[in-house]
Amino acid sequence: MHIPESLQDLANSEAVQFLKRPKTIARSFAGVFSLIVFSSLLTDGYQNKTNSSQLHCVLNSNSAGCSFAVGAGLLAFLSCLAFLALDAHEGRTTSSRFKTAFQLLDFILAALWAGIWFVGFCFLANQWQHSLPRQFLLGSSSVKAAITFAFFSILVWIFQAYLAVQDLRNDAPVPYKRSLDDGGVVVTSLSPLSATSPVNTPTTGPHSLSYTSSALSPHLTTPKAPRLTMMPDT
């Protein structure tokens, strides 16, 4: 394990550069927000009424609201951890297929989680609005925190979907050209012609044939058919 000798080496290390990426920061915030929603309603989301010892959900006594928030928060937190691990592995792989598939999966799940948190925010806010103000002694602050961070989660997951789209657009296609030799296709990288590239100039004369050499590729050249020069009658 390499130990940095100075603060500059530490700032330029691979781990610090990974933590400074916008995608890593967005996933970290999404995980923290999901953990807050999960823990808030798991600890204080179920309370007993003043006249009963049975536990009820503080969201209008609707257990579906607390179950949805707890389940969505836990799954979103685990999803953020899994994608952080895949992000660390993505930088070490050279397979373009794996990167494209990962970026596409990242966009789909980010858009899906943004929709889930939007539905969850609307559902939690609606149930809290219909809850009686003094029905439960505790749990109001936890519900407000869960609703607030559910709204923040929508913005964070939308931002992650935007970053995934940018990664898909930044993947440049591999340049190629087609060779007609033997009916095959050869994939090569196209490089611009330099000013000092040797180009064979055709030699013409009254009784000579004209040939043209192509300088597009150093390996693949297609000679043109001979062209006759007609002399005027004297």
PDB file of C-alpha atoms in Angstrom:
ATOM      1  CA  MET A   1       0.000   0.000   0.000  1.00  0.00           C
ATOM      2  CA  HIS A   2       1.412   3.363  -1.032  1.00  0.00           C
ATOM      3  CA  ILE A   3       1.529   5.935   1.778  1.00  0.00           C
ATOM      4  CA  PRO A   4       1.492   9.564   0.539  1.00  0.00           C
ATOM      5  CA  GLU A   5       4.464  11.571   1.677  1.00  0.00           C
ATOM      6  CA  SER A   6       2.827  15.016   1.460  1.00  0.00           C
ATOM      7  CA  LEU A   7      -0.565  16.654   1.241  1.00  0.00           C
ATOM      8  CA  GLN A   8      -0.108  17.111  -2.507  1.00  0.00           C
ATOM      9  CA  ASP A   9       0.411  13.386  -2.964  1.00  0.00           C
ATOM     10  CA  LEU A  10      -2.647  12.743  -0.825  1.00  0.00           C
ATOM     11  CA  ALA A  11      -4.765  15.136  -2.911  1.00  0.00           C
ATOM     12  CA  ASN A  12      -3.605  13.468  -6.112  1.00  0.00           C
ATOM     13  CA  SER A  13      -4.189   9.946  -4.848  1.00  0.00           C
ATOM     14  CA  GLU A  14      -6.687   7.678  -6.557  1.00  0.00           C
ATOM     15  CA  ALA A  15      -8.976   7.446  -3.522  1.00  0.00           C
ATOM     16  CA  VAL A  16      -9.265  11.226  -3.137  1.00  0.00           C
ATOM     17  CA  GLN A  17      -9.905  11.694  -6.855  1.00  0.00           C
ATOM     18  CA  PHE A  18     -12.656   9.068  -6.647  1.00  0.00           C
ATOM     19  CA  LEU A  19     -14.288  10.813  -3.676  1.00  0.00           C
ATOM     20  CA  LYS A  20     -14.177  14.179  -5.505  1.00  0.00           C
ATOM     21  CA  ARG A  21     -16.163  12.902  -8.486  1.00  0.00           C
ATOM     22  CA  PRO A  22     -19.674  14.429  -8.822  1.00  0.00           C
ATOM     23  CA  LYS A  23     -21.191  10.966  -9.196  1.00  0.00           C
ATOM     24  CA  THR A  24     -19.604   9.769  -5.948  1.00  0.00           C
ATOM     25  CA  ILE A  25     -20.788  12.869  -4.075  1.00  0.00           C
ATOM     26  CA  ALA A  26     -24.331  12.471  -5.439  1.00  0.00           C
ATOM     27  CA  ARG A  27     -24.471   8.800  -4.449  1.00  0.00           C
ATOM     28  CA  SER A  28     -23.200   9.640  -0.958  1.00  0.00           C
ATOM     29  CA  PHE A  29     -25.897  12.276  -0.460  1.00  0.00           C
ATOM     30  CA  ALA A  30     -28.564   9.917  -1.803  1.00  0.00           C
ATOM     31  CA  GLY A  31     -27.447   7.217   0.635  1.00  0.00           C
ATOM     32  CA  VAL A  32     -27.478   9.602   3.590  1.00  0.00           C
ATOM     33  CA  PHE A  33     -30.936  10.928   2.697  1.00  0.00           C
ATOM     34  CA  SER A  34     -32.296   7.396   2.310  1.00  0.00           C
ATOM     35  CA  LEU A  35     -30.794   6.401   5.654  1.00  0.00           C
ATOM     36  CA  ILE A  36     -32.468   9.373   7.350  1.00  0.00           C
ATOM     37  CA  VAL A  37     -35.881   8.464   5.920  1.00  0.00           C
ATOM     38  CA  PHE A  38     -35.397   4.836   6.905  1.00  0.00           C
ATOM     39  CA  SER A  39     -34.195   5.477  10.455  1.00  0.00           C
ATOM     40  CA  SER A  40     -36.672   8.273  11.226  1.00  0.00           C
ATOM     41  CA  LEU A  41     -39.777   6.209  10.644  1.00  0.00           C
ATOM     42  CA  LEU A  42     -38.257   2.991  11.925  1.00  0.00           C
ATOM     43  CA  THR A  43     -37.525   4.450  15.372  1.00  0.00           C
ATOM     44  CA  ASP A  44     -40.344   6.963  15.891  1.00  0.00           C
ATOM     45  CA  GLY A  45     -42.782   6.045  13.129  1.00  0.00           C
ATOM     46  CA  TYR A  46     -44.779   3.614  15.248  1.00  0.00           C
ATOM     47  CA  GLN A  47     -46.376   5.053  18.393  1.00  0.00           C
ATOM     48  CA  ASN A  48     -49.215   4.107  20.673  1.00  0.00           C
ATOM     49  CA  LYS A  49     -52.223   6.344  21.094  1.00  0.00           C
ATOM     50  CA  THR A  50     -53.015   8.070  24.351  1.00  0.00           C
ATOM     51  CA  ASN A  51     -55.929   5.716  25.025  1.00  0.00           C
ATOM     52  CA  SER A  52     -54.351   2.481  23.725  1.00  0.00           C
ATOM     53  CA  SER A  53     -51.134   0.493  24.081  1.00  0.00           C
ATOM     54  CA  GLN A  54     -51.188  -0.865  20.520  1.00  0.00           C
ATOM     55  CA  LEU A  55     -48.622   0.571  18.129  1.00  0.00           C
ATOM     56  CA  HIS A  56     -49.867   2.507  15.099  1.00  0.00           C
ATOM     57  CA  CYS A  57     -48.135   4.377  12.318  1.00  0.00           C
ATOM     58  CA  VAL A  58     -48.056   8.096  13.030  1.00  0.00           C
ATOM     59  CA  LEU A  59     -48.993   8.751   9.365  1.00  0.00           C
ATOM     60  CA  ASN A  60     -52.765   8.774   9.796  1.00  0.00           C
ATOM     61  CA  SER A  61     -52.536   5.328  11.452  1.00  0.00           C
ATOM     62  CA  ASN A  62     -51.764   3.932   7.999  1.00  0.00           C
ATOM     63  CA  SER A  63     -49.128   1.227   8.317  1.00  0.00           C
ATOM     64  CA  ALA A  64     -48.563   1.288   4.550  1.00  0.00           C
ATOM     65  CA  GLY A  65     -47.023   4.753   4.814  1.00  0.00           C
ATOM     66  CA  CYS A  66     -44.425   3.748   7.400  1.00  0.00           C
ATOM     67  CA  SER A  67     -43.713   0.434   5.647  1.00  0.00           C
ATOM     68  CA  PHE A  68     -43.215   2.173   2.309  1.00  0.00           C
ATOM     69  CA  ALA A  69     -40.822   4.760   3.737  1.00  0.00           C
ATOM     70  CA  VAL A  70     -38.801   2.193   5.696  1.00  0.00           C
ATOM     71  CA  GLY A  71     -38.576  -0.241   2.782  1.00  0.00           C
ATOM     72  CA  ALA A  72     -37.753   2.398   0.172  1.00  0.00           C
ATOM     73  CA  GLY A  73     -35.149   4.013   2.412  1.00  0.00           C
ATOM     74  CA  LEU A  74     -33.394   0.713   3.102  1.00  0.00           C
ATOM     75  CA  LEU A  75     -33.381  -0.427  -0.548  1.00  0.00           C
ATOM     76  CA  ALA A  76     -32.182   2.965  -1.776  1.00  0.00           C
ATOM     77  CA  PHE A  77     -29.361   2.970   0.772  1.00  0.00           C
ATOM     78  CA  LEU A  78     -28.220  -0.510  -0.308  1.00  0.00           C
ATOM     79  CA  SER A  79     -28.483   0.552  -3.956  1.00  0.00           C
ATOM     80  CA  CYS A  80     -26.173   3.510  -3.307  1.00  0.00           C
ATOM     81  CA  LEU A  81     -23.610   1.263  -1.630  1.00  0.00           C
ATOM     82  CA  ALA A  82     -23.725  -1.217  -4.518  1.00  0.00           C
ATOM     83  CA  PHE A  83     -23.259   1.497  -7.128  1.00  0.00           C
ATOM     84  CA  LEU A  84     -20.389   3.044  -5.201  1.00  0.00           C
ATOM     85  CA  ALA A  85     -18.645  -0.337  -5.303  1.00  0.00           C
ATOM     86  CA  LEU A  86     -19.350  -0.642  -9.043  1.00  0.00           C
ATOM     87  CA  ASP A  87     -18.026   2.894  -9.618  1.00  0.00           C
ATOM     88  CA  ALA A  88     -14.751   1.907  -7.981  1.00  0.00           C
ATOM     89  CA  HIS A  89     -14.563  -1.201 -10.190  1.00  0.00           C
ATOM     90  CA  GLU A  90     -15.505   0.726 -13.336  1.00  0.00           C
ATOM     91  CA  GLY A  91     -12.308   2.768 -13.284  1.00  0.00           C
ATOM     92  CA  ARG A  92     -10.186  -0.413 -13.362  1.00  0.00           C
ATOM     93  CA  THR A  93     -11.905  -2.156 -16.248  1.00  0.00           C
ATOM     94  CA  THR A  94     -11.179  -1.596 -19.914  1.00  0.00           C
ATOM     95  CA  SER A  95     -14.232  -3.323 -21.369  1.00  0.00           C
ATOM     96  CA  SER A  96     -16.360  -0.826 -23.292  1.00  0.00           C
ATOM     97  CA  ARG A  97     -19.351  -3.173 -23.192  1.00  0.00           C
ATOM     98  CA  PHE A  98     -19.272  -3.313 -19.391  1.00  0.00           C
ATOM     99  CA  LYS A  99     -19.050   0.473 -19.125  1.00  0.00           C
ATOM    100  CA  THR A 100     -21.937   1.026 -21.545  1.00  0.00           C
ATOM    101  CA  ALA A 101     -24.140  -1.550 -19.811  1.00  0.00           C
ATOM    102  CA  PHE A 102     -23.296  -0.100 -16.402  1.00  0.00           C
ATOM    103  CA  GLN A 103     -24.065   3.459 -17.485  1.00  0.00           C
ATOM    104  CA  LEU A 104     -27.365   2.380 -19.030  1.00  0.00           C
ATOM    105  CA  LEU A 105     -28.321   0.492 -15.858  1.00  0.00           C
ATOM    106  CA  ASP A 106     -27.303   3.502 -13.790  1.00  0.00           C
ATOM    107  CA  PHE A 107     -29.607   5.784 -15.778  1.00  0.00           C
ATOM    108  CA  ILE A 108     -32.566   3.383 -15.597  1.00  0.00           C
ATOM    109  CA  LEU A 109     -32.284   2.863 -11.841  1.00  0.00           C
ATOM    110  CA  ALA A 110     -31.705   6.565 -11.159  1.00  0.00           C
ATOM    111  CA  ALA A 111     -34.830   7.507 -13.107  1.00  0.00           C
ATOM    112  CA  LEU A 112     -36.763   4.711 -11.363  1.00  0.00           C
ATOM    113  CA  TRP A 113     -35.694   5.834  -7.900  1.00  0.00           C
ATOM    114  CA  ALA A 114     -36.539   9.442  -8.715  1.00  0.00           C
ATOM    115  CA  GLY A 115     -40.071   8.321  -9.587  1.00  0.00           C
ATOM    116  CA  ILE A 116     -40.331   6.161  -6.459  1.00  0.00           C
ATOM    117  CA  TRP A 117     -39.277   9.009  -4.192  1.00  0.00           C
ATOM    118  CA  PHE A 118     -41.679  11.398  -5.923  1.00  0.00           C
ATOM    119  CA  VAL A 119     -44.571   9.018  -5.268  1.00  0.00           C
ATOM    120  CA  GLY A 120     -43.332   8.444  -1.723  1.00  0.00           C
ATOM    121  CA  PHE A 121     -43.060  12.159  -0.991  1.00  0.00           C
ATOM    122  CA  CYS A 122     -46.595  12.818  -2.215  1.00  0.00           C
ATOM    123  CA  PHE A 123     -47.950   9.830  -0.290  1.00  0.00           C
ATOM    124  CA  LEU A 124     -46.198  10.701   2.969  1.00  0.00           C
ATOM    125  CA  ALA A 125     -47.192  14.359   2.780  1.00  0.00           C
ATOM    126  CA  ASN A 126     -50.810  13.438   2.081  1.00  0.00           C
ATOM    127  CA  GLN A 127     -51.001  10.996   4.986  1.00  0.00           C
ATOM    128  CA  TRP A 128     -49.372  13.465   7.369  1.00  0.00           C
ATOM    129  CA  GLN A 129     -51.793  16.173   6.288  1.00  0.00           C
ATOM    130  CA  HIS A 130     -54.746  13.948   7.213  1.00  0.00           C
ATOM    131  CA  SER A 131     -53.274  12.903  10.558  1.00  0.00           C
ATOM    132  CA  LEU A 132     -54.815  14.235  13.730  1.00  0.00           C
ATOM    133  CA  PRO A 133     -52.535  16.806  15.422  1.00  0.00           C
ATOM    134  CA  ARG A 134     -52.623  15.399  18.964  1.00  0.00           C
ATOM    135  CA  GLN A 135     -53.338  11.765  18.275  1.00  0.00           C
ATOM    136  CA  PHE A 136     -49.742  10.762  19.071  1.00  0.00           C
ATOM    137  CA  LEU A 137     -47.455  12.238  21.680  1.00  0.00           C
ATOM    138  CA  LEU A 138     -44.199  11.668  19.762  1.00  0.00           C
ATOM    139  CA  GLY A 139     -43.066  11.141  16.191  1.00  0.00           C
ATOM    140  CA  SER A 140     -44.020  14.425  14.546  1.00  0.00           C
ATOM    141  CA  SER A 141     -40.429  15.638  14.119  1.00  0.00           C
ATOM    142  CA  SER A 142     -39.353  12.294  12.677  1.00  0.00           C
ATOM    143  CA  VAL A 143     -42.171  12.330  10.136  1.00  0.00           C
ATOM    144  CA  LYS A 144     -41.315  15.873   9.057  1.00  0.00           C
ATOM    145  CA  ALA A 145     -37.659  14.863   8.621  1.00  0.00           C
ATOM    146  CA  ALA A 146     -38.672  11.825   6.566  1.00  0.00           C
ATOM    147  CA  ILE A 147     -40.901  13.908   4.289  1.00  0.00           C
ATOM    148  CA  THR A 148     -38.226  16.595   3.859  1.00  0.00           C
ATOM    149  CA  PHE A 149     -35.443  14.196   2.928  1.00  0.00           C
ATOM    150  CA  ALA A 150     -37.765  12.235   0.674  1.00  0.00           C
ATOM    151  CA  PHE A 151     -38.138  15.441  -1.338  1.00  0.00           C
ATOM    152  CA  PHE A 152     -34.365  15.980  -1.365  1.00  0.00           C
ATOM    153  CA  SER A 153     -33.928  12.410  -2.593  1.00  0.00           C
ATOM    154  CA  ILE A 154     -35.950  13.240  -5.704  1.00  0.00           C
ATOM    155  CA  LEU A 155     -33.500  15.977  -6.664  1.00  0.00           C
ATOM    156  CA  VAL A 156     -30.427  13.862  -5.950  1.00  0.00           C
ATOM    157  CA  TRP A 157     -31.633  10.909  -8.037  1.00  0.00           C
ATOM    158  CA  ILE A 158     -32.594  13.204 -10.908  1.00  0.00           C
ATOM    159  CA  PHE A 159     -29.073  14.607 -10.792  1.00  0.00           C
ATOM    160  CA  GLN A 160     -27.663  11.071 -10.889  1.00  0.00           C
ATOM    161  CA  ALA A 161     -29.777  10.295 -13.959  1.00  0.00           C
ATOM    162  CA  TYR A 162     -28.400  13.445 -15.596  1.00  0.00           C
ATOM    163  CA  LEU A 163     -24.822  12.359 -14.862  1.00  0.00           C
ATOM    164  CA  ALA A 164     -25.531   8.922 -16.330  1.00  0.00           C
ATOM    165  CA  VAL A 165     -26.829  10.524 -19.537  1.00  0.00           C
ATOM    166  CA  GLN A 166     -23.699  12.667 -19.753  1.00  0.00           C
ATOM    167  CA  ASP A 167     -21.518   9.566 -19.387  1.00  0.00           C
ATOM    168  CA  LEU A 168     -23.419   7.851 -22.205  1.00  0.00           C
ATOM    169  CA  ARG A 169     -22.983  10.865 -24.473  1.00  0.00           C
ATOM    170  CA  ASN A 170     -19.272  11.160 -23.743  1.00  0.00           C
ATOM    171  CA  ASP A 171     -18.573   7.682 -25.094  1.00  0.00           C
ATOM    172  CA  ALA A 172     -17.140   8.484 -28.533  1.00  0.00           C
ATOM    173  CA  PRO A 173     -17.712   5.876 -31.265  1.00  0.00           C
ATOM    174  CA  VAL A 174     -14.702   4.030 -32.651  1.00  0.00           C
ATOM    175  CA  PRO A 175     -13.677   5.513 -36.028  1.00  0.00           C
ATOM    176  CA  TYR A 176     -13.556   2.994 -38.824  1.00  0.00           C
ATOM    177  CA  LYS A 177     -13.224   2.727 -42.554  1.00  0.00           C
ATOM    178  CA  ARG A 178     -14.225   0.090 -45.032  1.00  0.00           C
ATOM    179  CA  SER A 179     -11.771  -1.721 -47.263  1.00  0.00           C
ATOM    180  CA  LEU A 180     -12.906  -3.301 -50.493  1.00  0.00           C
ATOM    181  CA  ASP A 181      -9.971  -5.682 -50.641  1.00  0.00           C
ATOM    182  CA  ASP A 182     -11.288  -9.264 -50.697  1.00  0.00           C
ATOM    183  CA  GLY A 183     -14.690  -7.983 -49.630  1.00  0.00           C
ATOM    184  CA  GLY A 184     -13.538  -7.587 -46.002  1.00  0.00           C
ATOM    185  CA  VAL A 185     -13.996  -4.854 -43.441  1.00  0.00           C
ATOM    186  CA  VAL A 186     -10.924  -3.587 -41.614  1.00  0.00           C
ATOM    187  CA  VAL A 187     -11.353  -1.471 -38.466  1.00  0.00           C
ATOM    188  CA  THR A 188      -8.598   1.106 -38.210  1.00  0.00           C
ATOM    189  CA  SER A 189      -8.229   4.482 -36.569  1.00  0.00           C
ATOM    190  CA  LEU A 190      -8.323   7.426 -38.914  1.00  0.00           C
ATOM    191  CA  SER A 191      -5.547   9.961 -38.452  1.00  0.00           C
ATOM    192  CA  PRO A 192      -5.502  13.373 -40.130  1.00  0.00           C
ATOM    193  CA  LEU A 193      -3.087  13.914 -42.988  1.00  0.00           C
ATOM    194  CA  SER A 194      -0.072  15.976 -42.101  1.00  0.00           C
ATOM    195  CA  ALA A 195       1.496  18.566 -44.308  1.00  0.00           C
ATOM    196  CA  THR A 196       4.680  16.504 -44.622  1.00  0.00           C
ATOM    197  CA  SER A 197       2.947  13.273 -45.657  1.00  0.00           C
ATOM    198  CA  PRO A 198       4.459  11.932 -48.867  1.00  0.00           C
ATOM    199  CA  VAL A 199       2.018  12.017 -51.718  1.00  0.00           C
ATOM    200  CA  ASN A 200       2.963  10.554 -55.064  1.00  0.00           C
ATOM    201  CA  THR A 201       2.220  13.049 -57.805  1.00  0.00           C
ATOM    202  CA  PRO A 202       1.067  11.624 -61.109  1.00  0.00           C
ATOM    203  CA  THR A 203       3.455  11.813 -64.032  1.00  0.00           C
ATOM    204  CA  THR A 204       1.745  12.707 -67.262  1.00  0.00           C
ATOM    205  CA  GLY A 205       3.062  12.899 -70.732  1.00  0.00           C
ATOM    206  CA  PRO A 206       1.915  12.631 -74.275  1.00  0.00           C
ATOM    207  CA  HIS A 207       2.375   8.836 -74.405  1.00  0.00           C
ATOM    208  CA  SER A 208       2.420   7.872 -70.708  1.00  0.00           C
ATOM    209  CA  LEU A 209      -0.226   6.385 -68.469  1.00  0.00           C
ATOM    210  CA  SER A 210      -1.397   8.214 -65.331  1.00  0.00           C
ATOM    211  CA  TYR A 211      -1.644   6.572 -61.915  1.00  0.00           C
ATOM    212  CA  THR A 212      -2.672   8.110 -58.605  1.00  0.00           C
ATOM    213  CA  SER A 213      -1.580   6.843 -55.218  1.00  0.00           C
ATOM    214  CA  SER A 214      -3.815   7.300 -52.153  1.00  0.00           C
ATOM    215  CA  ALA A 215      -2.250   8.552 -48.927  1.00  0.00           C
ATOM    216  CA  LEU A 216      -5.224   7.844 -46.673  1.00  0.00           C
ATOM    217  CA  SER A 217      -3.739   4.606 -45.331  1.00  0.00           C
ATOM    218  CA  PRO A 218      -0.192   3.315 -45.259  1.00  0.00           C
ATOM    219  CA  HIS A 219      -1.397  -0.264 -45.722  1.00  0.00           C
ATOM    220  CA  LEU A 220      -4.501  -0.188 -47.886  1.00  0.00           C
ATOM    221  CA  THR A 221      -4.272   1.446 -51.315  1.00  0.00           C
ATOM    222  CA  THR A 222      -6.603   0.986 -54.250  1.00  0.00           C
ATOM    223  CA  PRO A 223      -4.985   1.774 -57.621  1.00  0.00           C
ATOM    224  CA  LYS A 224      -7.114   3.521 -60.172  1.00  0.00           C
ATOM    225  CA  ALA A 225      -7.576   2.282 -63.710  1.00  0.00           C
ATOM    226  CA  PRO A 226      -5.143   3.627 -66.335  1.00  0.00           C
ATOM    227  CA  ARG A 227      -6.268   6.691 -68.183  1.00  0.00           C
ATOM    228  CA  LEU A 228      -5.161   7.332 -71.791  1.00  0.00           C
ATOM    229  CA  THR A 229      -4.286  10.792 -73.035  1.00  0.00           C
ATOM    230  CA  MET A 230      -5.572  11.604 -76.518  1.00  0.00           C
ATOM    231  CA  MET A 231      -3.222  13.544 -78.779  1.00  0.00           C
ATOM    232  CA  PRO A 232      -4.721  15.998 -81.290  1.00  0.00           C
ATOM    233  CA  ASP A 233      -4.228  15.232 -84.976  1.00  0.00           C
ATOM    234  CA  THR A 234      -1.636  17.407 -86.726  1.00  0.00           C
TER     235      THR A 234
END
